[in-house]
């Protein structure tokens, strides 16, 4: 979207065995103030720093595929979170690029 458009994302499941092409995002949480983005048309509350990096990396004419731990890992499910955290080395090392945002 354009700079002032709402942040709108979609979730989908892929297997790392299929060698998907994706980027990753590493960022610091920073400002605890909350705003919202939309994931599959559902509002999600996110920290301002998270929102800001999504605005900065988006391209008006290109849909980016980005793995972001805060969204891609169900944070309220301890079992899933433990499983996914164990995969993070593989997830980051197989990405075509990693965006790093320190604010």
Short mmCIF file of C-alpha atoms in Angstrom, two decimals:
data_model
loop_
_atom_site.label_atom_id
_atom_site.label_comp_id
_atom_site.label_asym_id
_atom_site.label_seq_id
_atom_site.Cartn_x
_atom_site.Cartn_y
_atom_site.Cartn_z
CA UNK A 1 0.00 0.00 0.00
CA UNK A 2 0.86 3.67 -0.10
CA UNK A 3 2.42 5.40 2.92
CA UNK A 4 -0.89 6.48 4.49
CA UNK A 5 -2.82 3.29 3.67
CA UNK A 6 -3.61 0.98 6.58
CA UNK A 7 -1.18 -1.90 7.07
CA UNK A 8 -2.94 -5.00 5.78
CA UNK A 9 -1.40 -8.49 5.92
CA UNK A 10 -2.44 -12.08 5.27
CA UNK A 11 -1.34 -15.25 7.00
CA UNK A 12 -0.68 -18.51 5.24
CA UNK A 13 0.99 -21.76 6.22
CA UNK A 14 4.02 -23.09 4.34
CA UNK A 15 6.47 -25.89 4.92
CA UNK A 16 10.17 -25.08 5.11
CA UNK A 17 10.65 -28.37 3.21
CA UNK A 18 9.13 -26.65 0.15
CA UNK A 19 11.89 -23.99 0.18
CA UNK A 20 9.56 -20.96 0.15
CA UNK A 21 10.94 -17.54 -0.80
CA UNK A 22 10.45 -15.11 2.07
CA UNK A 23 12.13 -12.43 4.12
CA UNK A 24 12.32 -12.15 7.88
CA UNK A 25 12.06 -9.22 10.22
CA UNK A 26 14.17 -8.69 13.32
CA UNK A 27 13.29 -5.66 15.40
CA UNK A 28 13.30 -4.22 18.91
CA UNK A 29 9.92 -3.64 20.51
CA UNK A 30 10.73 -0.07 21.49
CA UNK A 31 7.80 2.24 22.25
CA UNK A 32 5.12 0.28 24.12
CA UNK A 33 2.35 2.51 22.75
CA UNK A 34 -0.09 0.47 20.73
CA UNK A 35 -1.66 0.95 17.32
CA UNK A 36 -3.23 -1.54 14.95
CA UNK A 37 -2.69 -3.32 11.68
CA UNK A 38 -5.02 -5.69 9.87
CA UNK A 39 -4.31 -9.38 9.39
CA UNK A 40 -6.81 -11.14 7.17
CA UNK A 41 -9.09 -8.11 7.69
CA UNK A 42 -9.02 -8.54 11.48
CA UNK A 43 -7.52 -5.71 13.57
CA UNK A 44 -4.37 -6.67 15.55
CA UNK A 45 -2.86 -4.46 18.20
CA UNK A 46 0.89 -3.96 17.74
CA UNK A 47 3.57 -1.70 19.26
CA UNK A 48 4.32 1.53 17.38
CA UNK A 49 7.86 0.34 16.54
CA UNK A 50 6.44 -2.76 14.85
CA UNK A 51 3.94 -0.65 12.90
CA UNK A 52 6.67 1.79 11.84
CA UNK A 53 8.95 -0.90 10.41
CA UNK A 54 6.08 -2.40 8.42
CA UNK A 55 5.37 1.03 6.93
CA UNK A 56 9.05 1.47 6.04
CA UNK A 57 9.54 -1.90 4.31
CA UNK A 58 6.34 -2.07 2.33
CA UNK A 59 6.31 -1.47 -1.41
CA UNK A 60 3.26 0.02 -3.10
CA UNK A 61 3.51 -2.35 -6.08
CA UNK A 62 4.80 -5.52 -4.45
CA UNK A 63 3.42 -7.92 -1.86
CA UNK A 64 6.25 -8.93 0.45
CA UNK A 65 6.30 -12.30 2.15
CA UNK A 66 7.72 -11.63 5.60
CA UNK A 67 8.08 -13.98 8.57
CA UNK A 68 7.62 -12.02 11.80
CA UNK A 69 7.80 -13.93 15.07
CA UNK A 70 5.20 -11.79 16.87
CA UNK A 71 2.63 -12.71 14.22
CA UNK A 72 3.77 -16.07 12.88
CA UNK A 73 4.15 -17.67 16.29
CA UNK A 74 1.00 -17.97 18.37
CA UNK A 75 2.38 -16.23 21.45
CA UNK A 76 -0.35 -17.51 23.78
CA UNK A 77 0.33 -21.20 23.01
CA UNK A 78 3.40 -22.31 25.00
CA UNK A 79 3.75 -25.61 23.11
CA UNK A 80 3.62 -23.98 19.67
CA UNK A 81 5.86 -21.13 20.77
CA UNK A 82 8.52 -23.58 22.02
CA UNK A 83 8.33 -25.57 18.78
CA UNK A 84 8.57 -22.47 16.57
CA UNK A 85 11.40 -20.89 18.60
CA UNK A 86 13.40 -24.08 18.02
CA UNK A 87 12.95 -23.49 14.25
CA UNK A 88 14.01 -19.85 14.27
CA UNK A 89 17.62 -20.57 13.31
CA UNK A 90 16.42 -22.46 10.24
CA UNK A 91 13.77 -19.84 9.48
CA UNK A 92 16.27 -16.95 9.55
CA UNK A 93 19.04 -18.82 7.73
CA UNK A 94 16.75 -19.86 4.85
CA UNK A 95 15.31 -16.38 4.28
CA UNK A 96 16.35 -14.55 1.11
CA UNK A 97 16.88 -11.43 3.25
CA UNK A 98 16.35 -10.16 6.78
CA UNK A 99 15.13 -6.68 7.59
CA UNK A 100 16.68 -5.38 10.83
CA UNK A 101 14.99 -2.48 12.57
CA UNK A 102 16.39 -0.82 15.67
CA UNK A 103 14.06 2.15 15.61
#
